[in-house]
Short mmCIF file of C-alpha atoms in Angstrom, two decimals:
data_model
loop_
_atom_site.label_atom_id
_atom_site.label_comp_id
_atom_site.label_asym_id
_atom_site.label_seq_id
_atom_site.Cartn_x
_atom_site.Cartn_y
_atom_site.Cartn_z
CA UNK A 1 0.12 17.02 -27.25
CA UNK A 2 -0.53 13.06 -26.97
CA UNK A 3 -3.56 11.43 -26.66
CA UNK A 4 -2.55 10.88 -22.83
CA UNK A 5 -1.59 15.08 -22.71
CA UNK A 6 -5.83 15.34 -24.45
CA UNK A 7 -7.35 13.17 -21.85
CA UNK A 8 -5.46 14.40 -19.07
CA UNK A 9 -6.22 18.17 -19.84
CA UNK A 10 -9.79 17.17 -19.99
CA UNK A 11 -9.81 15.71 -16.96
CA UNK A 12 -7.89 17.21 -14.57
CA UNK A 13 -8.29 15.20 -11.55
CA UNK A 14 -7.71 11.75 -12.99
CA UNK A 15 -6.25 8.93 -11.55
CA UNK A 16 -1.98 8.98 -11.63
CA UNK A 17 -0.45 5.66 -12.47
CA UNK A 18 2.54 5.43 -9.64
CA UNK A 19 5.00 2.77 -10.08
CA UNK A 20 7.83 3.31 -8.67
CA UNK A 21 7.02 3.04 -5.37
CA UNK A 22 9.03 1.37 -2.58
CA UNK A 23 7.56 -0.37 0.45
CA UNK A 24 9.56 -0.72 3.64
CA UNK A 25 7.62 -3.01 6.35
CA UNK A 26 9.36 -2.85 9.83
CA UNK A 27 8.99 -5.19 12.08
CA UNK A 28 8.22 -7.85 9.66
CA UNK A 29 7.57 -10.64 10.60
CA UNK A 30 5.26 -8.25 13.06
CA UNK A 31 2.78 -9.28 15.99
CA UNK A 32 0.82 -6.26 17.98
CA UNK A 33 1.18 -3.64 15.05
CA UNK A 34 3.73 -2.54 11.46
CA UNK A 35 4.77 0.58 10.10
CA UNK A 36 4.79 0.81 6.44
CA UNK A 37 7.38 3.22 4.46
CA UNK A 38 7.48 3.89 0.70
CA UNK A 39 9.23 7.02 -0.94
CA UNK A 40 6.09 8.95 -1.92
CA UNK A 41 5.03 12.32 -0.01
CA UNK A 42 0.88 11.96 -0.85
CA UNK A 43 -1.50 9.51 0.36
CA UNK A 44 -1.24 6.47 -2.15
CA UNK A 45 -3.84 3.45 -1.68
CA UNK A 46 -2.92 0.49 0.52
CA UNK A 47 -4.32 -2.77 -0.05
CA UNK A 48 -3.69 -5.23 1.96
CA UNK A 49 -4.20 -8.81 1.28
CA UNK A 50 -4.54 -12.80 2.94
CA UNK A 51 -1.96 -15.51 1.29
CA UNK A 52 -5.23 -16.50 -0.10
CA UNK A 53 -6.34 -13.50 -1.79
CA UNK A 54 -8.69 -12.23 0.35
CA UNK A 55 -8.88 -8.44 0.47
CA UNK A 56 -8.81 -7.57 4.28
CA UNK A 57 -7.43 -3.80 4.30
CA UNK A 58 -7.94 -0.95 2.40
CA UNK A 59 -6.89 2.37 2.95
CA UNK A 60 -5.63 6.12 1.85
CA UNK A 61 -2.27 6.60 3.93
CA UNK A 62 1.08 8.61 4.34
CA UNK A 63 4.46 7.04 4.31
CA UNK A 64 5.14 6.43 8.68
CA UNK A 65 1.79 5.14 9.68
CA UNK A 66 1.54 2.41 11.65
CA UNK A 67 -1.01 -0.50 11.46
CA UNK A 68 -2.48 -2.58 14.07
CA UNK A 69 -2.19 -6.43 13.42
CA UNK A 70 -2.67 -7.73 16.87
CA UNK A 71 -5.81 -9.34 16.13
CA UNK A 72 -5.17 -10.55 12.46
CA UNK A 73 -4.38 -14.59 12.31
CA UNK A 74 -0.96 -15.49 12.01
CA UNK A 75 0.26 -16.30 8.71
CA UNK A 76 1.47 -13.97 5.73
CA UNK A 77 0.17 -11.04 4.19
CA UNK A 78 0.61 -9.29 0.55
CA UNK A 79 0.75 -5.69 1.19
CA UNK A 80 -0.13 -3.91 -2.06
CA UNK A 81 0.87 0.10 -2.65
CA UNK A 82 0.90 1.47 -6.54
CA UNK A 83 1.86 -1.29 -8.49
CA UNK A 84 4.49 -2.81 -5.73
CA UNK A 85 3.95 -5.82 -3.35
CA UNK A 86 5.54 -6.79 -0.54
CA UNK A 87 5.52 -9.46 1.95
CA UNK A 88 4.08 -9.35 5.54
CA UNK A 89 4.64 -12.21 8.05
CA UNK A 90 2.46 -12.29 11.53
#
């Protein structure tokens, strides 16, 4: 067993790394609301975030669910799931 194996045996319910995750926005550009897809069954963390960095959206979600934009300014978004980006335009 590897040092990873030790720590993870310890420690059952440790974070898992995912990284290769793909994101699917649709409609994008969007205007009243998006649905995000990525090929993952579990809830993974989304993040999303303003061209200038600004953390505005942060949530545990499934693959499918759809996100209201309708009041966020227009402009584009970073939408962060594992270690993958993608692009949002409202």
């Amino acid at each position: 067993m590897d040092a990873i194996g030790i720590i993870n045996s310890l420690n059952p319910a440790s974070t898992k790394i995912i990284s290769d995750i793909t994101i699917k926005v649709f409609p994008n550009p969007a205007s009243a609301s998006f649905i995000l897809n990525f090929n993952h069954e579990d809830y993974l963390n989304c993040e999303i975030y303003s061209i200038a960095g600004e953390k505005i959206y942060s949530k545990k979600m499934l693959s499918g669910e759809s996100l209201d934009c309708s009041n966020w300014p227009k402009g584009f978004y970073i939408i962060k799931i594992g270690s993958q980006t993608e692009k949002l335009i409202i």
